[in-house]
Structure formats: C-alpha cells, structure tokens
Short mmCIF file of C-alpha atoms (C1' of nucleotides) in Angstrom, two decimals:
data_model
loop_
_atom_site.label_atom_id
_atom_site.label_comp_id
_atom_site.label_asym_id
_atom_site.label_seq_id
_atom_site.Cartn_x
_atom_site.Cartn_y
_atom_site.Cartn_z
CA MET A 20 0.17 -0.05 0.31
CA LYS A 21 0.88 2.91 -0.43
CA ILE A 22 0.35 6.71 1.65
CA LYS A 23 0.44 9.90 0.34
CA LYS A 24 3.10 12.32 2.96
CA CYS A 25 1.29 14.61 5.09
CA ASP A 26 2.30 17.00 7.29
CA THR A 27 0.34 15.13 9.99
CA PHE A 28 2.17 11.46 9.68
CA ASN A 29 5.95 10.93 8.97
CA ILE A 30 7.26 7.66 10.25
CA LYS A 31 10.07 7.86 11.91
CA GLN A 32 8.70 10.37 14.84
CA THR A 33 5.82 7.76 15.25
CA LEU A 34 7.99 5.18 15.58
CA ASP A 35 10.53 7.45 17.28
CA CYS A 36 8.94 9.05 19.89
CA GLY A 37 8.89 5.34 22.50
CA GLN A 38 5.25 3.70 21.95
CA VAL A 39 6.99 1.05 20.59
CA PHE A 40 9.91 -1.04 20.39
CA ARG A 41 9.63 -3.83 17.96
CA TYR A 42 11.10 -1.83 14.67
CA THR A 43 14.38 -0.93 13.19
CA GLU A 44 15.53 1.28 10.68
CA LYS A 45 18.52 0.98 8.26
CA ASP A 46 19.44 3.83 5.98
CA GLY A 47 15.92 4.95 6.00
CA VAL A 48 14.37 1.80 5.58
CA PHE A 49 11.88 0.86 8.93
CA ASP A 50 10.73 -2.92 9.23
CA LEU A 51 7.92 -2.18 12.00
CA TYR A 52 6.56 -5.25 13.56
CA ALA A 53 3.60 -6.20 14.94
CA ILE A 54 1.64 -9.58 16.81
CA ASN A 55 2.51 -11.19 13.72
CA HIS A 56 3.08 -9.19 10.97
CA HIS A 57 5.37 -6.80 9.28
CA ALA A 58 5.74 -3.97 7.27
CA LYS A 59 8.68 -2.57 5.30
CA ILE A 60 8.74 0.84 5.06
CA THR A 61 10.44 2.60 2.77
CA GLU A 62 9.77 6.86 1.20
CA ASN A 63 9.71 8.68 -2.41
CA ASP A 64 9.40 11.88 -2.73
CA ASP A 65 5.88 12.52 -1.89
CA GLU A 66 4.47 8.69 -0.65
CA TYR A 67 5.26 6.60 1.82
CA VAL A 68 5.43 2.68 0.28
CA PHE A 69 4.58 -0.21 2.31
CA GLU A 70 5.72 -3.47 1.34
CA CYS A 71 3.65 -5.34 3.89
CA ASP A 72 1.36 -8.69 4.44
CA ASP A 73 -2.13 -7.06 5.61
CA ASP A 74 -2.80 -3.77 4.13
CA ALA A 75 -5.79 -3.44 6.45
CA PHE A 76 -3.87 -4.29 9.57
CA PHE A 77 -1.33 -1.45 9.04
CA GLN A 78 -3.98 1.12 7.89
CA LYS A 79 -5.48 0.17 11.32
CA TYR A 80 -2.81 -0.29 13.21
CA LEU A 81 -1.17 2.97 12.26
CA ASP A 82 -4.42 5.14 12.68
CA PHE A 83 -4.72 6.78 9.35
CA ASP A 84 -8.31 6.61 9.88
CA THR A 85 -7.47 9.43 12.46
CA ASN A 86 -7.34 12.81 10.99
CA TYR A 87 -4.85 14.16 12.97
CA ASP A 88 -6.19 18.11 12.05
CA ILE A 89 -8.73 17.79 14.01
CA ILE A 90 -6.46 16.51 17.08
CA ILE A 91 -4.10 18.64 16.38
CA ALA A 92 -6.56 21.91 16.24
CA LYS A 93 -8.39 20.93 19.54
CA SER A 94 -4.39 20.57 21.41
CA GLN A 95 -3.49 23.77 20.63
CA ASP A 96 -2.93 25.35 23.90
CA LYS A 97 0.41 27.47 25.62
CA ALA A 98 4.00 27.48 24.09
CA LEU A 99 4.79 24.78 25.51
CA ILE A 100 2.74 22.27 23.66
CA SER A 101 2.42 24.66 20.50
CA SER A 102 6.01 24.01 20.03
CA ALA A 103 6.17 20.12 21.10
CA ILE A 104 3.18 19.98 18.24
CA ALA A 105 5.20 21.54 15.18
CA PHE A 106 8.00 19.58 16.53
CA GLY A 107 6.26 16.01 16.28
CA ARG A 108 3.95 16.89 14.27
CA GLY A 109 3.63 14.00 12.01
CA ILE A 110 3.41 11.65 15.64
CA HIS A 111 0.34 8.84 15.05
CA ILE A 112 -0.54 7.07 18.14
CA LEU A 113 -0.32 3.87 17.17
CA ARG A 114 -3.36 1.15 17.85
CA GLN A 115 -1.41 -1.78 19.43
CA ASP A 116 -2.38 -5.16 20.36
CA PRO A 117 -3.16 -5.19 24.48
CA ILE A 118 -1.16 -8.50 25.10
CA GLU A 119 1.79 -7.28 23.41
CA THR A 120 1.73 -3.33 25.14
CA ILE A 121 0.65 -5.41 28.27
CA PHE A 122 4.29 -7.14 28.08
CA SER A 123 6.34 -4.55 26.59
CA PHE A 124 5.58 -2.03 28.90
CA LEU A 125 5.79 -4.43 31.93
CA ILE A 126 9.42 -4.49 30.42
CA SER A 127 9.60 -1.29 29.98
CA GLN A 128 9.73 0.30 33.84
CA ASN A 129 13.13 1.50 34.69
CA ASN A 130 14.43 0.62 31.93
CA HIS A 131 16.16 1.70 28.54
CA ILE A 132 14.97 2.12 25.55
CA PRO A 133 17.50 0.50 24.14
CA ARG A 134 17.57 -2.42 26.29
CA ILE A 135 14.15 -2.75 26.23
CA LYS A 136 13.67 -3.42 22.76
CA SER A 137 16.70 -6.81 23.25
CA ILE A 138 15.13 -8.01 25.91
CA ILE A 139 11.19 -7.99 23.67
CA GLY A 140 13.32 -9.14 20.90
CA ARG A 141 14.49 -11.95 22.73
CA ILE A 142 11.72 -13.21 24.17
CA CYS A 143 10.14 -13.57 20.61
CA ASP A 144 12.29 -14.99 18.91
CA ALA A 145 13.14 -17.38 21.86
CA LEU A 146 9.03 -18.33 21.59
CA GLY A 147 7.30 -16.14 18.72
CA ASP A 148 6.57 -18.77 15.89
CA ASP A 149 8.82 -18.95 12.88
CA MET A 150 7.36 -16.55 10.48
CA GLY A 151 10.35 -16.51 8.67
CA GLU A 152 12.16 -13.65 7.92
CA TYR A 153 11.21 -13.07 11.67
CA HIS A 154 9.75 -14.12 14.62
CA ALA A 155 6.42 -13.11 15.91
CA PHE A 156 5.30 -11.90 19.28
CA PRO A 157 4.25 -14.72 21.59
CA THR A 158 1.13 -15.64 22.68
CA VAL A 159 0.14 -15.66 25.69
CA GLN A 160 0.46 -20.12 25.72
CA GLN A 161 3.82 -19.52 24.71
CA LEU A 162 5.06 -16.80 27.10
CA ALA A 163 3.10 -19.32 29.52
CA THR A 164 5.99 -22.32 28.95
CA LYS A 165 8.45 -19.94 30.89
CA ASP A 166 9.18 -19.40 34.15
CA ALA A 167 10.28 -16.57 35.98
CA GLU A 168 13.99 -17.98 36.39
CA TRP A 169 13.75 -18.43 32.23
CA TYR A 170 12.47 -14.78 31.57
CA ALA A 171 15.95 -13.71 34.03
CA SER A 172 18.07 -15.10 32.63
CA ILE A 173 17.38 -13.56 29.09
CA GLY A 174 17.66 -10.58 30.86
CA ALA A 175 14.53 -8.94 32.08
CA GLY A 176 15.80 -8.38 35.39
CA TYR A 177 13.83 -7.60 38.45
CA ARG A 178 10.73 -8.09 35.95
CA ALA A 179 10.98 -11.88 35.23
CA GLU A 180 8.54 -12.64 37.74
CA TYR A 181 6.20 -9.46 36.51
CA LEU A 182 6.31 -11.83 33.54
CA ALA A 183 5.93 -15.29 34.09
CA ARG A 184 3.29 -14.05 36.60
CA ASN A 185 1.07 -12.11 33.92
CA ALA A 186 1.85 -14.53 31.69
CA LYS A 187 0.37 -17.36 33.36
CA PHE A 188 -2.92 -15.16 34.29
CA PHE A 189 -3.57 -14.61 30.30
CA ALA A 190 -2.99 -18.03 29.22
CA GLU A 191 -5.96 -19.38 32.31
CA ASN A 192 -8.25 -15.95 31.53
CA ASP A 193 -9.30 -15.20 27.49
CA ILE A 194 -10.19 -11.91 29.43
CA ILE A 195 -9.41 -8.75 26.55
CA GLY A 196 -12.36 -8.49 24.85
CA GLU A 197 -14.38 -8.41 28.14
CA TRP A 198 -11.84 -5.69 29.41
CA SER A 199 -11.53 -3.75 26.23
CA LYS A 200 -15.70 -3.36 26.52
CA LEU A 201 -14.92 -1.42 29.99
CA PRO A 202 -14.89 2.51 30.37
CA THR A 203 -11.22 3.61 31.17
CA GLU A 204 -11.20 3.86 35.12
CA GLU A 205 -12.91 0.12 35.32
CA LEU A 206 -10.10 -0.73 32.89
CA ARG A 207 -7.39 0.97 34.70
CA ALA A 208 -8.20 -0.64 37.45
CA LYS A 209 -7.93 -4.08 36.27
CA LEU A 210 -4.62 -3.42 34.57
CA MET A 211 -3.58 -2.04 37.33
CA SER A 212 -4.83 -5.11 39.72
CA LEU A 213 -1.93 -6.99 37.91
CA TYR A 214 1.20 -8.01 39.56
CA GLY A 215 3.75 -5.29 38.31
CA VAL A 216 1.77 -2.85 36.49
CA GLY A 217 1.58 0.58 38.34
CA ARG A 218 -0.60 3.52 37.02
CA LYS A 219 2.35 4.57 35.05
CA VAL A 220 2.36 0.96 32.63
CA ALA A 221 -1.75 0.73 33.14
CA ASP A 222 -1.61 4.71 31.25
CA CYS A 223 0.44 3.43 28.76
CA VAL A 224 -1.90 0.14 27.80
CA LEU A 225 -4.49 2.48 27.89
CA LEU A 226 -3.11 4.72 25.15
CA PHE A 227 -1.25 2.51 22.95
CA GLY A 228 -3.07 -0.71 23.41
CA PHE A 229 -6.89 0.02 24.10
CA ALA A 230 -6.54 3.86 22.20
CA ARG A 231 -8.05 5.51 25.22
CA TYR A 232 -7.30 9.24 24.91
CA ASP A 233 -8.53 10.20 28.50
CA VAL A 234 -4.99 9.32 30.12
CA PHE A 235 -1.88 11.08 30.54
CA PRO A 236 1.18 8.45 31.36
CA VAL A 237 3.54 10.71 33.77
CA ASP A 238 7.39 8.81 33.93
CA THR A 239 10.74 10.70 34.98
CA TRP A 240 10.57 12.80 31.74
CA ILE A 241 6.80 13.74 31.66
CA LEU A 242 8.04 15.03 35.47
CA LYS A 243 10.96 16.59 34.00
CA VAL A 244 8.58 18.67 31.48
CA PHE A 245 6.93 19.87 34.02
CA GLU A 246 8.95 19.97 37.06
CA GLN A 247 9.16 24.20 36.78
CA ASP A 248 4.89 24.19 36.62
CA TYR A 249 4.29 21.59 39.25
CA PRO A 250 6.98 21.52 42.27
CA ALA A 251 7.20 17.91 43.30
CA VAL A 252 3.74 16.19 42.44
CA PRO A 253 4.34 12.88 42.51
CA ALA A 254 3.89 11.12 39.17
CA GLU A 255 0.13 9.61 40.02
CA LYS A 256 -1.14 12.85 40.56
CA LEU A 257 0.22 14.75 38.45
CA SER A 258 -0.90 12.44 36.10
CA LYS A 259 -4.53 12.98 37.39
CA LEU A 260 -4.00 17.17 37.36
CA LEU A 261 -2.98 16.63 33.80
CA VAL A 262 -6.33 14.48 32.65
CA GLU A 263 -8.64 16.98 34.38
CA LYS A 264 -6.96 19.98 32.35
CA TYR A 265 -6.48 17.64 28.83
CA GLY A 266 -9.64 15.48 29.06
CA GLU A 267 -9.99 13.57 26.28
CA MET A 268 -6.96 15.18 24.29
CA SER A 269 -4.24 13.88 27.23
CA GLY A 270 -2.80 10.67 25.52
CA PHE A 271 -1.81 13.12 22.01
CA ILE A 272 -0.77 15.49 24.42
CA GLN A 273 1.49 13.56 25.99
CA GLN A 274 3.34 11.53 23.46
CA TRP A 275 4.30 15.17 21.75
CA LEU A 276 5.70 16.47 24.99
CA PHE A 277 7.09 13.20 25.40
CA TYR A 278 8.96 12.87 22.05
CA PHE A 279 9.95 16.92 22.72
CA LYS A 280 11.60 16.31 25.44
CA ARG A 281 13.14 13.46 24.74
CA GLU A 282 14.83 14.27 21.46
CA GLU A 283 16.15 17.26 23.38
CA LYS A 284 18.20 15.21 25.44
CA LYS A 285 19.87 13.57 22.56
CA LEU A 286 20.19 16.72 20.37
"C1'" DC B 29 33.83 3.79 36.04
"C1'" DC B 30 28.96 5.82 37.87
"C1'" DC B 31 24.23 7.39 36.40
"C1'" DC B 32 20.10 6.10 35.26
"C1'" DA B 33 16.20 4.02 32.48
"C1'" DG B 34 9.03 5.52 29.97
"C1'" DG B 35 8.35 2.30 38.13
"C1'" DC B 36 6.94 -0.98 41.00
"C1'" DG B 37 6.05 -3.84 45.53
"C1'" DA B 38 7.33 -3.56 49.87
"C1'" DC B 39 7.54 -1.00 54.04
"C1'" DT B 40 6.75 2.02 57.22
"C1'" DC B 41 4.57 5.66 59.23
"C1'" DG C 26 -2.89 8.01 52.07
"C1'" DA C 27 1.19 9.55 51.53
"C1'" DG C 28 7.14 9.26 51.56
"C1'" DT C 29 10.91 5.22 51.12
"C1'" DC C 30 13.44 1.74 49.54
"C1'" DG C 31 15.22 -1.61 46.89
"C1'" DC C 32 15.89 -3.48 42.23
"C1'" DA C 33 18.94 -6.29 38.06
"C1'" DT C 34 20.59 -5.21 33.97
"C1'" DG C 35 23.79 -2.57 30.45
"C1'" DG C 36 23.37 1.87 27.48
"C1'" DG C 37 25.95 5.34 27.16
#
DNA sequence: CCCCAGGCGACTC
DNA sequence: GAGTCGCATGGG
C-alpha cells in the first residue's frame, strides 16, 4: 500500500516517540513488527510505500483512519504544547495489541529503550512463531511455557517474576475482549490489579493498547517537562491533574511532550 | 567507572 | 494515604 505524505504523519516520529519497540531503521528504511505482521516501509518524494502482509492491518495499526488535523487543532494550548506539536506533528498514536503492549511496558519500567527492545527481541526469537524473516510476538500460551527463572536468564532483571505471573494469568483467563468494553477508569483498575502494573504502565497500555486518550502517562521525562509548573508533585497525582486539564486530548499531548523532551536530550 | 532508565511492590508511619 | 527504598541489568 502507498500513503501520500502529509504533515500530520511521519513514520520516523511515530516509531521513535517511545510507544513501540519492535522496529528497526536502516538507511531510512523501516522494518516494523506487530503481533505476527511485518511491514517494510520505504519512502519516495511524495509517498510512503508499505510492503506488508496485510494492508488493512497496518492501515488501522498506524491510525490512518483518525483525522490528526482535528486532534492538533483541539490540542493547541500554551507555548510549550504548541512547540511540542510543531516538533512532532507527524506522530500518530499506534493501535497496538493489548497483550503485546502489556508485556512490552512491563519490561519498560525503570529501563532504557534500547535495552527494552533487546529484551523483547529475545523473547520473540525464543518463543514466537517463526514467520520466516522474523519471529512473531508470542501468544500468551507461548509466554506461559516459561517461568521467572527463564525470563531472568534472557535479561529481564527483576521484572522476570512480573512477566511469568502475567503470562500464566492471561493463558488461564481469556479476558482482554471483556476488558476492552470497560470505561477507562474501570479498565485501569483491572490493569493495575496485575502484578507489576502500576499507574504508569497501566496508562501506557490504556493509550497504546486500548486507544484510550483520556490518560496521561507520567514517567521521568514527563516529570522533567512539568517540574517547573508542578514542583515536587508525585507522578500519579500529576497524571490526574493533567487528565483533568487536557481531557480527551491527554494521550496525544503526552506523546508530543515526551518526544519533544526526549529528542531535546539526544541533540 | 558511575549514572540512570517510559516504575513497581514492600514496607513504614 | 503518603513517603522511602531496593531492585537487575546494561547502554551511554
């Protein structure tokens, strides 16, 4: 499939903004993996070209059915947010698989993004279906074949127990479909009842895995963004304050600000 | 080498 | 309910 370029979609910004971990970039060519799908993404002067196994899947996954001009218009606020939008205007919030998102963000806690990628990669390679060129993200049944000791052995650190226990839980409870019907507050409570899932991981899963935009994940970077305006406010309280302020635009604004702050550090 | 990372559960008060 | 603290690991 081909996607005409526009200023509200940029593949590099969308993948580099920290919401997804299974992709590589080489010489401007992106390889993106989601569940058991793969897309090779190249670009020419006026379009992105997707060589993939399922156009409809990636059309939805990359959120091309949402009008980001409207999202951006509703989000323009003070100077900081306008600057962040100007910087990351091409970000789309991906519509990721809930299970893949839960396990990915369990690994993300107190961890660096490069290392998160490598741990997820080892889990896919060891447990996921062989798709030829790559390995799929494992099913919960596949994840549940391993115990905490194994997850520690592939470098998961202290999160190994979280992964093992949740793999067992979801293998025994096919409950994602039921959860997806719940309103955001109730769904967050379900997620936070999982061992190893706190407010931050739950909010990332709500945003990236359940397409809930009335959430504002607060991590160390977002704390830095707001340390002047909200000095010494703990992460969970700050998250609640920001959702009160930004409502249904919270998830988008959070992502623009995260990308803005993190790229600033890189430069 | 030290510092820190898309935080969490356990513990204390 | 709010405030500390230890945690496994490896990239920078």
